[in-house]
PDB file of C-alpha atoms in Angstrom:
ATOM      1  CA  UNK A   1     -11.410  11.229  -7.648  1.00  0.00           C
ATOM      2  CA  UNK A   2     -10.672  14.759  -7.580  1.00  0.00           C
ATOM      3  CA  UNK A   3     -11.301  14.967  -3.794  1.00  0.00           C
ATOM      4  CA  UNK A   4      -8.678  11.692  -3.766  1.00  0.00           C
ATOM      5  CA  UNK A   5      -5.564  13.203  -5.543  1.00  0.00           C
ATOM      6  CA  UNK A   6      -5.880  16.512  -3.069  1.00  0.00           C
ATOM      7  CA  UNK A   7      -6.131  13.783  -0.246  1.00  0.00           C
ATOM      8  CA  UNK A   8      -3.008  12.668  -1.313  1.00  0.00           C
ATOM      9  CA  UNK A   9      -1.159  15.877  -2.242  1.00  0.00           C
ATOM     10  CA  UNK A  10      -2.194  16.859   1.536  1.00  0.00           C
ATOM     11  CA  UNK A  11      -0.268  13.739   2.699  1.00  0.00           C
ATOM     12  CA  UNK A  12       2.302  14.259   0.485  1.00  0.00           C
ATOM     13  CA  UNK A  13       3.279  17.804   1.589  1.00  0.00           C
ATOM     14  CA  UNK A  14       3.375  16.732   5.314  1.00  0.00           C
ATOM     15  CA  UNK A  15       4.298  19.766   7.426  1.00  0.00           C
ATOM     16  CA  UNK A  16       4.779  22.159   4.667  1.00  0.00           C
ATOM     17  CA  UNK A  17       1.943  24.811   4.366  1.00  0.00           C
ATOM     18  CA  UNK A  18       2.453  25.105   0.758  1.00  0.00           C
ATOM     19  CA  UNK A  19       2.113  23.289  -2.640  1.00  0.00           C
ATOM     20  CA  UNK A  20       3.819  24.031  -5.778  1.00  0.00           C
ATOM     21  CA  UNK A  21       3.167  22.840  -9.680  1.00  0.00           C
ATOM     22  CA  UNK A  22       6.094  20.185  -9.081  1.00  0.00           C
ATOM     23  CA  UNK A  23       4.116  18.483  -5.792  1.00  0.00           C
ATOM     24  CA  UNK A  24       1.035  18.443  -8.181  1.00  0.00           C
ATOM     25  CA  UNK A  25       2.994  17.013 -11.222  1.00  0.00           C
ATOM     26  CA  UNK A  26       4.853  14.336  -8.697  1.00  0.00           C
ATOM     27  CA  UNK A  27       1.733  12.992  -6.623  1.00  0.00           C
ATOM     28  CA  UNK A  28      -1.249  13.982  -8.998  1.00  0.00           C
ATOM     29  CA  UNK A  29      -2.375  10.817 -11.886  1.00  0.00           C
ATOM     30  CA  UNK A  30      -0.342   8.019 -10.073  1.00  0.00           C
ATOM     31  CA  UNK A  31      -0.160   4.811 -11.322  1.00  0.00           C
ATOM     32  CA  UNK A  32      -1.735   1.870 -10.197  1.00  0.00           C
ATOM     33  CA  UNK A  33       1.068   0.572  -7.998  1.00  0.00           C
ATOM     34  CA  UNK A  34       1.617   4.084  -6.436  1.00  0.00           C
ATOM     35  CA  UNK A  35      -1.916   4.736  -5.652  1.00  0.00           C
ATOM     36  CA  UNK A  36      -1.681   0.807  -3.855  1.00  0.00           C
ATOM     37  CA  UNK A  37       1.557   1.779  -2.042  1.00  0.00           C
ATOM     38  CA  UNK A  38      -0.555   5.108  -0.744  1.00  0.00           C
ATOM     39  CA  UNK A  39      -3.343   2.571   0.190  1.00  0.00           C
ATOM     40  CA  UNK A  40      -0.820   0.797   2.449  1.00  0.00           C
ATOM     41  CA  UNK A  41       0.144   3.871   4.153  1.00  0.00           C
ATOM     42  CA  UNK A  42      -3.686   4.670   4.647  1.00  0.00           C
ATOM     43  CA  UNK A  43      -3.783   1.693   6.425  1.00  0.00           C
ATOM     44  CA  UNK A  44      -1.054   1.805   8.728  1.00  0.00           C
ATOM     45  CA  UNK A  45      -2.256   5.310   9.559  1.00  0.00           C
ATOM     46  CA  UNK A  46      -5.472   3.906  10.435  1.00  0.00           C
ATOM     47  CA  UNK A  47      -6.913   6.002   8.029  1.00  0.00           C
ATOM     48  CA  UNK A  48      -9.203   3.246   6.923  1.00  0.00           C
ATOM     49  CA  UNK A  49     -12.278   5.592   5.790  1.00  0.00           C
ATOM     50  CA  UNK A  50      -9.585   7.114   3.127  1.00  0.00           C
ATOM     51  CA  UNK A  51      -8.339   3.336   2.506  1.00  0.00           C
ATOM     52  CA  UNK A  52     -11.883   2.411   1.830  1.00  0.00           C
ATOM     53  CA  UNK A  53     -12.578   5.214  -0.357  1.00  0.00           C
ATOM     54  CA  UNK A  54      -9.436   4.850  -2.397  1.00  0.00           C
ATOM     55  CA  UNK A  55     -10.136   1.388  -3.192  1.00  0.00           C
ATOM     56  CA  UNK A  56     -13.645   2.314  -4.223  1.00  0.00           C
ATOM     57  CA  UNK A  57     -12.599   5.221  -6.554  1.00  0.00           C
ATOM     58  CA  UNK A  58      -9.884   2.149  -7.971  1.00  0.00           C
ATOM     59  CA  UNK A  59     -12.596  -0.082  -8.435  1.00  0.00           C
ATOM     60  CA  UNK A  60     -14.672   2.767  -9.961  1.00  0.00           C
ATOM     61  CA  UNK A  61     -11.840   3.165 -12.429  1.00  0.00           C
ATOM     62  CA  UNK A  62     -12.409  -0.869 -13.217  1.00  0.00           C
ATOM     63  CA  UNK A  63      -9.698  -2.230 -10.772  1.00  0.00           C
ATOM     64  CA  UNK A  64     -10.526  -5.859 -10.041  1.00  0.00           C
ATOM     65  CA  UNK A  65     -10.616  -6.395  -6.595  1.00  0.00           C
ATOM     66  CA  UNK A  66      -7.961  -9.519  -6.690  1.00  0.00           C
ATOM     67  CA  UNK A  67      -5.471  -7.255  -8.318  1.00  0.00           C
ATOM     68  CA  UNK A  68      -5.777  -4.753  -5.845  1.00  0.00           C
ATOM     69  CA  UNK A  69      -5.361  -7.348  -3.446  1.00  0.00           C
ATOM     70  CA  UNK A  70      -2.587  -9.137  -5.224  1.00  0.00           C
ATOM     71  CA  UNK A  71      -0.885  -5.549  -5.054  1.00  0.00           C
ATOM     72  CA  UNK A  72      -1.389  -5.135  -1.861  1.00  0.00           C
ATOM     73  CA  UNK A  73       0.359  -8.501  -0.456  1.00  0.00           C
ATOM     74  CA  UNK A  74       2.793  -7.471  -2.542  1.00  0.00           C
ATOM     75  CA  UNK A  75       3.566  -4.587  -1.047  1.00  0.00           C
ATOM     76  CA  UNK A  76       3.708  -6.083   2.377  1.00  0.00           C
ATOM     77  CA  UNK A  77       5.636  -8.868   1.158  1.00  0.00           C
ATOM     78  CA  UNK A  78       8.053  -6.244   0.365  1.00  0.00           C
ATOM     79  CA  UNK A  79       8.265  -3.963   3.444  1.00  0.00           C
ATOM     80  CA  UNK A  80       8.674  -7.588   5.580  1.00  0.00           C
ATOM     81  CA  UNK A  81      11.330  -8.741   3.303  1.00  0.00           C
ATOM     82  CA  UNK A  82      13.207  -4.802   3.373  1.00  0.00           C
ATOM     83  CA  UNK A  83      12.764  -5.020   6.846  1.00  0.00           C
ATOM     84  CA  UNK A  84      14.307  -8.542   7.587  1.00  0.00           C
ATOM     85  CA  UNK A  85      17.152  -7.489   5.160  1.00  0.00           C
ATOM     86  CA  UNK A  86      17.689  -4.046   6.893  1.00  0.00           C
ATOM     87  CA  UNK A  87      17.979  -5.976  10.574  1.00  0.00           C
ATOM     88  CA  UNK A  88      20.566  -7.851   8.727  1.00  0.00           C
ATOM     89  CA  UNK A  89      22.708  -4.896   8.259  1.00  0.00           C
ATOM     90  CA  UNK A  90      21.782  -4.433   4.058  1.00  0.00           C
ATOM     91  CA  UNK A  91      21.502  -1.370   3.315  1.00  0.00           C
ATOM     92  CA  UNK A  92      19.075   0.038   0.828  1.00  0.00           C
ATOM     93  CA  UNK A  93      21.082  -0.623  -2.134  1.00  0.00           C
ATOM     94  CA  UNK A  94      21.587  -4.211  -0.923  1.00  0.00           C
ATOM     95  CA  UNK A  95      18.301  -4.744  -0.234  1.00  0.00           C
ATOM     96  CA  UNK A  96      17.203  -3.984  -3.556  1.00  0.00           C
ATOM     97  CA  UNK A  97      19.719  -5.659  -5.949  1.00  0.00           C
ATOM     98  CA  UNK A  98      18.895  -9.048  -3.272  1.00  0.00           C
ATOM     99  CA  UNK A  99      14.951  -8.933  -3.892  1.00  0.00           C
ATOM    100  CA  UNK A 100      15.613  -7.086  -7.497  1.00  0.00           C
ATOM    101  CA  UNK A 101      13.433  -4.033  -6.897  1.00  0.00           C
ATOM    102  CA  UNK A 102      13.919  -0.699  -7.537  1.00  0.00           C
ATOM    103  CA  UNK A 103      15.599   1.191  -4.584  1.00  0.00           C
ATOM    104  CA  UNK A 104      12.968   3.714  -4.667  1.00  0.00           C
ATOM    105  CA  UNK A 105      10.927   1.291  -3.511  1.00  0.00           C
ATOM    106  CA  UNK A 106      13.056  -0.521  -0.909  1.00  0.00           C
ATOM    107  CA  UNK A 107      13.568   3.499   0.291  1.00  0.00           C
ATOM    108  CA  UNK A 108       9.685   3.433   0.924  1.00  0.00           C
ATOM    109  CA  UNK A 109       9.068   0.184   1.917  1.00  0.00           C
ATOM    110  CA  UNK A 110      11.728   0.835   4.823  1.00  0.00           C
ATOM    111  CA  UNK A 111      10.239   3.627   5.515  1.00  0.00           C
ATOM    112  CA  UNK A 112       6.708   2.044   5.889  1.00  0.00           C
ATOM    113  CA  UNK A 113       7.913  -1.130   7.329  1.00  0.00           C
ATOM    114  CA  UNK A 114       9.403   0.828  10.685  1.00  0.00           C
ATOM    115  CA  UNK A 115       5.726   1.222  12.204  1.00  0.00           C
ATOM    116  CA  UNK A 116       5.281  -2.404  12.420  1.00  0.00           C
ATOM    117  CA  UNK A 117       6.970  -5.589  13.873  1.00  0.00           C
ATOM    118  CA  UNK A 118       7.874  -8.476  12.040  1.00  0.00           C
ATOM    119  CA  UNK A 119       5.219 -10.434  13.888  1.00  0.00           C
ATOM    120  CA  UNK A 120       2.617  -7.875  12.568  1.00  0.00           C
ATOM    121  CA  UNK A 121       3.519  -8.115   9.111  1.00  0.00           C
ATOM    122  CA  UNK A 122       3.938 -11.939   8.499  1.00  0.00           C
ATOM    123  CA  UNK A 123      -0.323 -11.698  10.239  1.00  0.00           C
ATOM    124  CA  UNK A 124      -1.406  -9.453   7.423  1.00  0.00           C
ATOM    125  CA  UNK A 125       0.560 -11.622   4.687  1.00  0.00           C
ATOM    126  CA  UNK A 126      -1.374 -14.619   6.003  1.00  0.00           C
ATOM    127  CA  UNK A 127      -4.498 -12.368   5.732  1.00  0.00           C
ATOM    128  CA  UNK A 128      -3.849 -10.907   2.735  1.00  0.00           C
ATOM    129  CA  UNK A 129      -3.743 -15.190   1.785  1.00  0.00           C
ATOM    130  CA  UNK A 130      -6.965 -16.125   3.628  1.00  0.00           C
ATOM    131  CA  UNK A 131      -8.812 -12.960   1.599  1.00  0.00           C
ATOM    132  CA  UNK A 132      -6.842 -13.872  -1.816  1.00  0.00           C
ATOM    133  CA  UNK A 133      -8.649 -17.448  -1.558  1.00  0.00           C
ATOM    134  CA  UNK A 134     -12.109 -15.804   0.022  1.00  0.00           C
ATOM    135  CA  UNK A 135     -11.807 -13.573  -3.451  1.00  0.00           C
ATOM    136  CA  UNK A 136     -11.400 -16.509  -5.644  1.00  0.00           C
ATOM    137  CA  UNK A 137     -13.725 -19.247  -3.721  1.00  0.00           C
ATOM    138  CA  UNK A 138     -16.624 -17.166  -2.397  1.00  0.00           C
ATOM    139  CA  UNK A 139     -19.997 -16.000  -3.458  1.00  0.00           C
ATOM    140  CA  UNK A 140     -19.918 -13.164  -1.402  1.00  0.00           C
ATOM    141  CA  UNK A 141     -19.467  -9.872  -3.148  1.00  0.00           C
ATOM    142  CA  UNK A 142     -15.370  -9.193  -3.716  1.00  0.00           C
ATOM    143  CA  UNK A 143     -15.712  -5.419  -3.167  1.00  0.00           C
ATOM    144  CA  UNK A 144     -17.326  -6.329   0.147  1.00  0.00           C
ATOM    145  CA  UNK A 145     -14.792  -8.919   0.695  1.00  0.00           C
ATOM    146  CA  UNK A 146     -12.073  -6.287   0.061  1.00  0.00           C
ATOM    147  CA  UNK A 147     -13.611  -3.698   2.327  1.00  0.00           C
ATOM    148  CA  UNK A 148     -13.706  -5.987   5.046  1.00  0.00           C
ATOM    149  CA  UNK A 149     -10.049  -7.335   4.418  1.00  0.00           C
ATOM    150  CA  UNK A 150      -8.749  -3.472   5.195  1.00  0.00           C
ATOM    151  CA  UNK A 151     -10.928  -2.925   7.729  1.00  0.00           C
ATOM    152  CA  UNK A 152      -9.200  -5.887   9.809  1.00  0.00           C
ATOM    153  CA  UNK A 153      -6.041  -4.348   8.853  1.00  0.00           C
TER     154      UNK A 153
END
């Protein structure tokens, strides 16, 4: 876990060459949600061996593998919806008062959604769906099932 949260302050800091107490305080001990939203950007990065491992240090930590997936589709429910909205002219504001979430996370979810296409994102929704009901239906194991879900990603 330890190795996880300086994986994250690394990604956090970007360019910069170095960290302070406030980066450590900001990124470090993440909730739930936060850690998920890095997991997206692991993905879209095609940083799938970090993806992988974050989702088996969440597990670790007793995360069931449907809420992390629930999360998940969530999230790219979100940066499809922020996106539609934002070709609409919304701006970030608008955007979140319309699908009542915080801006913060409209700001991010614009962000993220910019690297794909809308085509792109409404695939991994219906993937995230075809996983949700392998998860639920299966009797193959659901961390497997999981695993394999970001790897298609």
């Amino acid at each position: 876990i330890v190795k996880q949260e300086i994986e994250k302050l690394i990604l956090f800091l970007g360019d910069r060459t170095t960290i302070n107490k406030n980066d450590v305080h900001q990124i470090v001990n993440r909730s739930l949600e936060q850690n998920v939203f890095l997991l997206t950007e692991y993905i879209q990065k095609n940083k799938k061996t970090k993806a992988i491992q974050m989702v088996k240090d969440l597990i670790a930590m007793k995360e069931e593998p449907i809420k992390l997936l629930a999360l998940i589709t969530s999230n790219y429910r979100l940066f499809y919806q922020s996106k539609i909205l934002g070709q609409k002219g919304y701006s970030g504001q608008q955007i979140a008062k319309t699908i009542n979430v915080h801006p913060y996370r409209v700001k991010l979810a614009l962000n993220q959604a910019r690297h794909y296409e809308l085509e792109s994102l409404l695939n991994i929704i219906d993937n995230c769906a075809e996983t949700d009901y392998k998860l639920k239906s299966s009797y193959m194991d659901k961390h497997l099932i999981l695993e394999l879900f970001i790897l298609s990603l």
